[in-house]
Short mmCIF file of N, CA and C in Angstrom, two decimals:
data_model
loop_
_atom_site.label_atom_id
_atom_site.label_comp_id
_atom_site.label_asym_id
_atom_site.label_seq_id
_atom_site.Cartn_x
_atom_site.Cartn_y
_atom_site.Cartn_z
N MET A 294 50.80 -76.68 -2.96
CA MET A 294 49.91 -77.73 -2.54
C MET A 294 48.91 -78.01 -3.65
N VAL A 295 48.73 -79.25 -4.00
CA VAL A 295 47.77 -79.65 -5.01
C VAL A 295 46.43 -79.91 -4.34
N VAL A 296 45.37 -79.30 -4.87
CA VAL A 296 44.03 -79.50 -4.32
C VAL A 296 43.30 -80.49 -5.21
N MET A 297 42.84 -81.56 -4.63
CA MET A 297 42.09 -82.57 -5.36
C MET A 297 40.63 -82.14 -5.46
N GLU A 298 39.96 -82.56 -6.52
CA GLU A 298 38.57 -82.15 -6.72
C GLU A 298 37.69 -82.58 -5.56
N ASP A 299 37.90 -83.74 -4.99
CA ASP A 299 37.07 -84.21 -3.89
C ASP A 299 37.24 -83.37 -2.63
N GLU A 300 38.28 -82.58 -2.55
CA GLU A 300 38.52 -81.77 -1.36
C GLU A 300 37.57 -80.59 -1.26
N GLU A 301 36.82 -80.30 -2.30
CA GLU A 301 35.89 -79.18 -2.24
C GLU A 301 34.86 -79.38 -1.14
N SER A 302 34.55 -80.62 -0.78
CA SER A 302 33.53 -80.87 0.22
C SER A 302 33.93 -80.37 1.60
N ALA A 303 35.21 -80.14 1.87
CA ALA A 303 35.62 -79.62 3.18
C ALA A 303 34.99 -78.26 3.43
N VAL A 304 34.92 -77.42 2.42
CA VAL A 304 34.27 -76.11 2.58
C VAL A 304 32.77 -76.30 2.76
N ASP A 305 32.18 -77.23 2.02
CA ASP A 305 30.76 -77.51 2.18
C ASP A 305 30.47 -78.01 3.59
N ASP A 306 31.31 -78.90 4.10
CA ASP A 306 31.14 -79.41 5.46
C ASP A 306 31.28 -78.28 6.48
N PHE A 307 32.27 -77.42 6.28
CA PHE A 307 32.46 -76.27 7.16
C PHE A 307 31.21 -75.38 7.14
N THR A 308 30.67 -75.11 5.96
CA THR A 308 29.49 -74.26 5.83
C THR A 308 28.30 -74.88 6.54
N ALA A 309 28.09 -76.18 6.35
CA ALA A 309 26.98 -76.87 7.02
C ALA A 309 27.14 -76.80 8.54
N GLU A 310 28.34 -77.04 9.02
CA GLU A 310 28.59 -76.98 10.47
C GLU A 310 28.40 -75.57 11.00
N LEU A 311 28.82 -74.57 10.23
CA LEU A 311 28.65 -73.18 10.65
C LEU A 311 27.17 -72.82 10.75
N LEU A 312 26.39 -73.22 9.75
CA LEU A 312 24.95 -72.97 9.79
C LEU A 312 24.31 -73.67 10.99
N TRP A 313 24.76 -74.89 11.27
CA TRP A 313 24.25 -75.63 12.43
C TRP A 313 24.60 -74.88 13.73
N ALA A 314 25.85 -74.43 13.86
CA ALA A 314 26.29 -73.72 15.06
C ALA A 314 25.54 -72.40 15.25
N LEU A 315 25.12 -71.78 14.14
CA LEU A 315 24.39 -70.53 14.20
C LEU A 315 22.89 -70.73 14.42
N GLY A 316 22.45 -71.99 14.54
CA GLY A 316 21.06 -72.27 14.87
C GLY A 316 20.12 -72.40 13.69
N TYR A 317 20.65 -72.62 12.50
CA TYR A 317 19.78 -72.76 11.33
C TYR A 317 19.08 -74.12 11.27
N GLU A 318 19.60 -75.11 11.98
CA GLU A 318 18.91 -76.40 12.04
C GLU A 318 18.08 -76.42 13.31
N THR A 319 16.77 -76.57 13.14
CA THR A 319 15.83 -76.56 14.26
C THR A 319 14.89 -77.75 14.12
N GLU A 320 13.84 -77.77 14.93
CA GLU A 320 12.82 -78.81 14.78
C GLU A 320 12.06 -78.64 13.47
N GLN A 321 12.10 -77.43 12.91
CA GLN A 321 11.36 -77.13 11.69
C GLN A 321 12.22 -77.10 10.43
N THR A 322 13.54 -77.17 10.59
CA THR A 322 14.42 -77.07 9.43
C THR A 322 15.54 -78.10 9.51
N VAL A 323 16.13 -78.37 8.36
CA VAL A 323 17.27 -79.28 8.28
C VAL A 323 18.28 -78.69 7.30
N ILE A 324 19.55 -78.93 7.58
CA ILE A 324 20.62 -78.48 6.68
C ILE A 324 20.98 -79.65 5.78
N CYS A 325 20.94 -79.42 4.47
CA CYS A 325 21.24 -80.48 3.49
C CYS A 325 22.48 -80.10 2.70
N THR A 326 23.21 -81.10 2.25
CA THR A 326 24.34 -80.88 1.35
C THR A 326 24.08 -81.62 0.05
N ARG A 327 24.56 -81.03 -1.03
CA ARG A 327 24.51 -81.63 -2.36
C ARG A 327 23.09 -82.05 -2.79
N LYS A 328 22.13 -81.17 -2.55
CA LYS A 328 20.74 -81.46 -2.92
C LYS A 328 20.52 -81.10 -4.39
N ASN A 329 19.95 -82.04 -5.13
CA ASN A 329 19.58 -81.79 -6.52
C ASN A 329 18.18 -81.20 -6.57
N ILE A 330 18.03 -80.12 -7.33
CA ILE A 330 16.73 -79.46 -7.48
C ILE A 330 16.36 -79.51 -8.96
N LEU A 331 15.28 -80.20 -9.26
CA LEU A 331 14.80 -80.29 -10.64
C LEU A 331 14.08 -79.00 -11.01
N PHE A 332 14.42 -78.45 -12.18
CA PHE A 332 13.68 -77.29 -12.66
C PHE A 332 13.66 -77.29 -14.18
N SER A 333 12.74 -76.49 -14.70
CA SER A 333 12.53 -76.41 -16.14
C SER A 333 13.05 -75.07 -16.64
N ILE A 334 13.83 -75.13 -17.71
CA ILE A 334 14.32 -73.91 -18.34
C ILE A 334 14.32 -74.13 -19.85
N CYS A 335 13.72 -73.21 -20.57
CA CYS A 335 13.62 -73.30 -22.03
C CYS A 335 13.04 -74.64 -22.47
N GLY A 336 12.05 -75.13 -21.72
CA GLY A 336 11.39 -76.37 -22.09
C GLY A 336 12.15 -77.63 -21.75
N GLU A 337 13.29 -77.52 -21.10
CA GLU A 337 14.08 -78.69 -20.73
C GLU A 337 14.10 -78.85 -19.22
N GLU A 338 14.06 -80.10 -18.76
CA GLU A 338 14.19 -80.41 -17.34
C GLU A 338 15.66 -80.61 -17.03
N VAL A 339 16.18 -79.84 -16.09
CA VAL A 339 17.59 -79.93 -15.69
C VAL A 339 17.67 -79.88 -14.17
N TYR A 340 18.86 -80.15 -13.64
CA TYR A 340 19.06 -80.11 -12.20
C TYR A 340 20.05 -79.01 -11.84
N ALA A 341 19.75 -78.33 -10.75
CA ALA A 341 20.72 -77.45 -10.10
C ALA A 341 21.12 -78.18 -8.83
N LYS A 342 22.40 -78.24 -8.55
CA LYS A 342 22.88 -78.97 -7.38
C LYS A 342 23.44 -77.98 -6.37
N THR A 343 22.81 -77.93 -5.20
CA THR A 343 23.30 -77.04 -4.15
C THR A 343 24.53 -77.65 -3.49
N ASP A 344 25.39 -76.81 -2.97
CA ASP A 344 26.45 -77.31 -2.10
C ASP A 344 25.86 -77.52 -0.70
N VAL A 345 25.18 -76.50 -0.20
CA VAL A 345 24.53 -76.57 1.11
C VAL A 345 23.23 -75.78 1.01
N CYS A 346 22.18 -76.27 1.66
CA CYS A 346 20.93 -75.52 1.71
C CYS A 346 20.20 -75.81 3.01
N VAL A 347 19.25 -74.95 3.34
CA VAL A 347 18.38 -75.14 4.49
C VAL A 347 16.98 -75.37 3.96
N VAL A 348 16.34 -76.45 4.43
CA VAL A 348 15.02 -76.86 3.98
C VAL A 348 14.11 -76.96 5.19
N ASP A 349 12.84 -76.53 5.05
CA ASP A 349 11.92 -76.66 6.18
C ASP A 349 11.12 -77.95 6.10
N VAL A 350 10.25 -78.18 7.11
CA VAL A 350 9.51 -79.44 7.20
C VAL A 350 8.54 -79.64 6.04
N ASN A 351 8.17 -78.56 5.36
CA ASN A 351 7.30 -78.66 4.19
C ASN A 351 8.10 -78.83 2.90
N SER A 352 9.39 -79.11 3.02
CA SER A 352 10.30 -79.28 1.89
C SER A 352 10.55 -77.99 1.12
N GLU A 353 10.33 -76.86 1.76
CA GLU A 353 10.61 -75.58 1.11
C GLU A 353 12.07 -75.21 1.32
N LEU A 354 12.73 -74.88 0.23
CA LEU A 354 14.12 -74.43 0.30
C LEU A 354 14.14 -72.99 0.80
N LEU A 355 14.94 -72.74 1.83
CA LEU A 355 14.94 -71.43 2.47
C LEU A 355 16.22 -70.64 2.29
N LEU A 356 17.37 -71.31 2.24
CA LEU A 356 18.67 -70.66 2.16
C LEU A 356 19.57 -71.52 1.29
N LEU A 357 20.43 -70.87 0.49
CA LEU A 357 21.31 -71.58 -0.43
C LEU A 357 22.75 -71.13 -0.23
N ALA A 358 23.68 -72.07 -0.30
CA ALA A 358 25.10 -71.73 -0.19
C ALA A 358 25.86 -72.45 -1.29
N GLN A 359 26.81 -71.74 -1.89
CA GLN A 359 27.60 -72.27 -3.00
C GLN A 359 29.06 -71.96 -2.78
N GLU A 360 29.90 -72.96 -2.92
CA GLU A 360 31.34 -72.77 -2.77
C GLU A 360 31.94 -72.17 -4.03
N ASP A 361 32.88 -71.26 -3.85
CA ASP A 361 33.68 -70.75 -4.95
C ASP A 361 34.73 -71.82 -5.26
N LYS A 362 34.60 -72.46 -6.41
CA LYS A 362 35.49 -73.56 -6.77
C LYS A 362 36.59 -73.12 -7.74
N SER A 363 36.94 -71.84 -7.72
CA SER A 363 37.94 -71.35 -8.67
C SER A 363 39.32 -71.96 -8.43
N HIS A 364 39.54 -72.57 -7.26
CA HIS A 364 40.82 -73.26 -7.04
C HIS A 364 40.88 -74.57 -7.82
N ILE A 365 39.71 -75.08 -8.24
CA ILE A 365 39.64 -76.31 -9.04
C ILE A 365 39.58 -75.96 -10.52
N LYS A 366 38.68 -75.05 -10.86
CA LYS A 366 38.55 -74.57 -12.24
C LYS A 366 38.00 -73.15 -12.18
N LEU A 367 38.31 -72.36 -13.19
CA LEU A 367 37.84 -70.99 -13.20
C LEU A 367 36.32 -70.98 -13.37
N ALA A 368 35.64 -70.60 -12.31
CA ALA A 368 34.19 -70.54 -12.34
C ALA A 368 33.73 -69.56 -11.26
N ASP A 369 32.79 -68.72 -11.62
CA ASP A 369 32.21 -67.76 -10.69
C ASP A 369 31.04 -68.45 -9.98
N PRO A 370 30.97 -68.42 -8.65
CA PRO A 370 29.89 -69.09 -7.94
C PRO A 370 28.55 -68.36 -8.03
N GLU A 371 28.55 -67.08 -8.38
CA GLU A 371 27.31 -66.32 -8.39
C GLU A 371 26.28 -66.83 -9.40
N PRO A 372 26.64 -67.12 -10.66
CA PRO A 372 25.64 -67.65 -11.59
C PRO A 372 25.04 -68.98 -11.10
N GLN A 373 25.86 -69.83 -10.50
CA GLN A 373 25.35 -71.09 -9.96
C GLN A 373 24.37 -70.82 -8.82
N LEU A 374 24.68 -69.85 -7.97
CA LEU A 374 23.79 -69.50 -6.86
C LEU A 374 22.46 -68.96 -7.39
N VAL A 375 22.50 -68.14 -8.43
CA VAL A 375 21.27 -67.61 -9.04
C VAL A 375 20.47 -68.75 -9.67
N ALA A 376 21.15 -69.69 -10.34
CA ALA A 376 20.46 -70.85 -10.92
C ALA A 376 19.80 -71.67 -9.82
N GLU A 377 20.48 -71.84 -8.70
CA GLU A 377 19.90 -72.59 -7.58
C GLU A 377 18.67 -71.87 -7.03
N ALA A 378 18.73 -70.53 -6.92
CA ALA A 378 17.58 -69.77 -6.44
C ALA A 378 16.40 -69.90 -7.40
N THR A 379 16.68 -69.86 -8.70
CA THR A 379 15.64 -70.04 -9.71
C THR A 379 15.02 -71.43 -9.58
N ALA A 380 15.85 -72.44 -9.45
CA ALA A 380 15.36 -73.81 -9.28
C ALA A 380 14.58 -73.95 -7.98
N ALA A 381 15.07 -73.35 -6.91
CA ALA A 381 14.39 -73.42 -5.62
C ALA A 381 13.02 -72.77 -5.69
N PHE A 382 12.92 -71.64 -6.38
CA PHE A 382 11.64 -70.96 -6.55
C PHE A 382 10.64 -71.86 -7.27
N GLN A 383 11.08 -72.46 -8.36
CA GLN A 383 10.20 -73.39 -9.09
C GLN A 383 9.81 -74.57 -8.23
N ALA A 384 10.79 -75.17 -7.53
CA ALA A 384 10.52 -76.34 -6.70
C ALA A 384 9.58 -75.99 -5.55
N ASN A 385 9.81 -74.85 -4.92
CA ASN A 385 8.95 -74.44 -3.81
C ASN A 385 7.51 -74.23 -4.28
N ASN A 386 7.34 -73.56 -5.42
CA ASN A 386 5.99 -73.34 -5.93
C ASN A 386 5.33 -74.63 -6.37
N SER A 387 6.08 -75.52 -6.98
CA SER A 387 5.54 -76.82 -7.36
C SER A 387 5.09 -77.59 -6.13
N ASN A 388 5.89 -77.56 -5.08
CA ASN A 388 5.55 -78.23 -3.83
C ASN A 388 4.30 -77.60 -3.20
N ARG A 389 4.22 -76.27 -3.24
CA ARG A 389 3.06 -75.58 -2.66
C ARG A 389 1.78 -76.01 -3.38
N VAL A 390 1.81 -76.06 -4.70
CA VAL A 390 0.61 -76.38 -5.48
C VAL A 390 0.28 -77.87 -5.40
N ASN A 391 1.26 -78.73 -5.63
CA ASN A 391 1.01 -80.17 -5.76
C ASN A 391 0.91 -80.94 -4.45
N ASN A 392 1.59 -80.48 -3.41
CA ASN A 392 1.61 -81.23 -2.15
C ASN A 392 0.91 -80.52 -1.00
N LEU A 393 1.05 -79.21 -0.93
CA LEU A 393 0.45 -78.46 0.18
C LEU A 393 -0.91 -77.87 -0.19
N PHE A 394 -1.25 -77.90 -1.48
CA PHE A 394 -2.53 -77.42 -2.00
C PHE A 394 -2.79 -75.96 -1.63
N ILE A 395 -1.75 -75.15 -1.79
CA ILE A 395 -1.86 -73.71 -1.58
C ILE A 395 -1.34 -73.00 -2.81
N ASP A 396 -1.67 -71.73 -2.92
CA ASP A 396 -1.30 -70.96 -4.11
C ASP A 396 0.22 -70.77 -4.21
N PRO A 397 0.72 -70.70 -5.43
CA PRO A 397 2.15 -70.42 -5.61
C PRO A 397 2.46 -68.98 -5.21
N LEU A 398 3.69 -68.76 -4.85
CA LEU A 398 4.14 -67.41 -4.51
C LEU A 398 4.46 -66.63 -5.78
N PRO A 399 4.10 -65.34 -5.85
CA PRO A 399 4.47 -64.55 -7.02
C PRO A 399 5.96 -64.18 -7.02
N LYS A 400 6.56 -64.17 -5.82
CA LYS A 400 7.99 -63.89 -5.72
C LYS A 400 8.51 -64.46 -4.41
N GLN A 401 9.82 -64.65 -4.35
CA GLN A 401 10.46 -65.14 -3.14
C GLN A 401 11.89 -64.60 -3.09
N VAL A 402 12.32 -64.22 -1.91
CA VAL A 402 13.69 -63.75 -1.71
C VAL A 402 14.46 -64.84 -0.98
N PHE A 403 15.56 -65.27 -1.59
CA PHE A 403 16.40 -66.31 -1.00
C PHE A 403 17.66 -65.69 -0.42
N PRO A 404 17.95 -65.95 0.85
CA PRO A 404 19.28 -65.61 1.34
C PRO A 404 20.27 -66.57 0.68
N GLY A 405 21.35 -66.03 0.20
CA GLY A 405 22.37 -66.86 -0.45
C GLY A 405 23.74 -66.55 0.10
N ILE A 406 24.60 -67.54 0.05
CA ILE A 406 25.97 -67.38 0.53
C ILE A 406 26.90 -68.02 -0.49
N THR A 407 27.94 -67.30 -0.88
CA THR A 407 29.04 -67.95 -1.60
C THR A 407 30.20 -68.01 -0.63
N MET A 408 30.90 -69.13 -0.64
CA MET A 408 32.02 -69.33 0.27
C MET A 408 33.32 -69.37 -0.53
N VAL A 409 34.23 -68.47 -0.21
CA VAL A 409 35.58 -68.49 -0.76
C VAL A 409 36.45 -68.98 0.39
N GLY A 410 36.71 -70.28 0.40
CA GLY A 410 37.34 -70.88 1.57
C GLY A 410 36.39 -70.75 2.74
N THR A 411 36.84 -70.12 3.83
CA THR A 411 35.97 -69.90 4.98
C THR A 411 35.41 -68.48 5.01
N PHE A 412 35.60 -67.73 3.92
CA PHE A 412 35.12 -66.35 3.84
C PHE A 412 33.77 -66.31 3.13
N PRO A 413 32.70 -65.89 3.84
CA PRO A 413 31.39 -65.85 3.20
C PRO A 413 31.10 -64.51 2.53
N ARG A 414 30.33 -64.58 1.45
CA ARG A 414 29.73 -63.39 0.84
C ARG A 414 28.23 -63.63 0.87
N PHE A 415 27.48 -62.63 1.30
CA PHE A 415 26.05 -62.79 1.50
C PHE A 415 25.26 -62.08 0.40
N TYR A 416 24.14 -62.70 0.03
CA TYR A 416 23.29 -62.19 -1.05
C TYR A 416 21.83 -62.29 -0.65
N LYS A 417 21.01 -61.43 -1.23
CA LYS A 417 19.56 -61.58 -1.22
C LYS A 417 19.17 -61.69 -2.69
N ILE A 418 18.61 -62.84 -3.06
CA ILE A 418 18.27 -63.09 -4.46
C ILE A 418 16.76 -63.15 -4.58
N GLU A 419 16.18 -62.17 -5.26
CA GLU A 419 14.73 -62.17 -5.46
C GLU A 419 14.42 -62.84 -6.80
N VAL A 420 13.53 -63.81 -6.74
CA VAL A 420 13.07 -64.49 -7.95
C VAL A 420 11.57 -64.26 -8.03
N THR A 421 11.09 -63.83 -9.19
CA THR A 421 9.66 -63.60 -9.38
C THR A 421 9.16 -64.49 -10.51
N ALA A 422 7.86 -64.71 -10.50
CA ALA A 422 7.25 -65.48 -11.58
C ALA A 422 7.48 -64.77 -12.91
N ASP A 423 7.39 -63.45 -12.91
CA ASP A 423 7.62 -62.67 -14.13
C ASP A 423 9.06 -62.80 -14.62
N SER A 424 10.02 -62.75 -13.69
CA SER A 424 11.42 -62.86 -14.11
C SER A 424 11.72 -64.25 -14.64
N MET A 425 11.02 -65.25 -14.13
CA MET A 425 11.21 -66.61 -14.63
C MET A 425 10.78 -66.68 -16.09
N GLU A 426 9.62 -66.11 -16.39
CA GLU A 426 9.12 -66.14 -17.76
C GLU A 426 9.98 -65.30 -18.68
N SER A 427 10.33 -64.09 -18.26
CA SER A 427 11.13 -63.23 -19.13
C SER A 427 12.54 -63.77 -19.29
N GLY A 428 13.07 -64.41 -18.25
CA GLY A 428 14.39 -65.03 -18.35
C GLY A 428 14.41 -66.14 -19.37
N SER A 429 13.37 -66.97 -19.37
CA SER A 429 13.29 -68.04 -20.36
C SER A 429 13.15 -67.47 -21.76
N ASP A 430 12.33 -66.42 -21.89
CA ASP A 430 12.18 -65.78 -23.19
C ASP A 430 13.51 -65.21 -23.65
N GLN A 431 14.24 -64.57 -22.74
CA GLN A 431 15.53 -63.98 -23.07
C GLN A 431 16.51 -65.06 -23.51
N LEU A 432 16.53 -66.19 -22.80
CA LEU A 432 17.42 -67.27 -23.18
C LEU A 432 17.07 -67.80 -24.57
N ARG A 433 15.79 -67.94 -24.83
CA ARG A 433 15.38 -68.42 -26.15
C ARG A 433 15.83 -67.44 -27.24
N GLU A 434 15.66 -66.14 -26.98
CA GLU A 434 16.08 -65.14 -27.97
C GLU A 434 17.58 -65.22 -28.20
N ASN A 435 18.36 -65.36 -27.15
CA ASN A 435 19.81 -65.44 -27.29
C ASN A 435 20.25 -66.72 -27.99
N ASP A 436 19.52 -67.81 -27.77
CA ASP A 436 19.86 -69.07 -28.43
C ASP A 436 19.66 -68.98 -29.94
N GLN A 437 18.75 -68.12 -30.38
CA GLN A 437 18.44 -68.03 -31.80
C GLN A 437 19.43 -67.16 -32.56
N LEU A 438 20.23 -66.39 -31.86
CA LEU A 438 21.17 -65.50 -32.55
C LEU A 438 22.30 -66.24 -33.19
#
């Protein structure tokens, strides 16, 4: 069977429906698909695109899900999920400071899910302000080699 690239959304739709059935969408939260999250890395503004995420009424990203697309091309979903968590941390803190007028968080733990077909793998991804800075420094050092 040949899998077309556009067929990847079936897993995303399944994931969104599963989260809805499990009660993740409430009066205070919404389940989003294909959300672009702007973030800064090594002085550049880039986007991380979620497959599925849960967002609260204050626009805070709470949960991230990424499909394993290795049936389309060889790619590990974990680095994408970590990039999304990094972007979500930056976006959440930016929203806290600029829109909610509250202090940024020093760290945040994101529940994450990678989906291999209908099989989920669960993660807890901790992102800290310190790891954001050291990660950027590390990337800069590696770019110079």
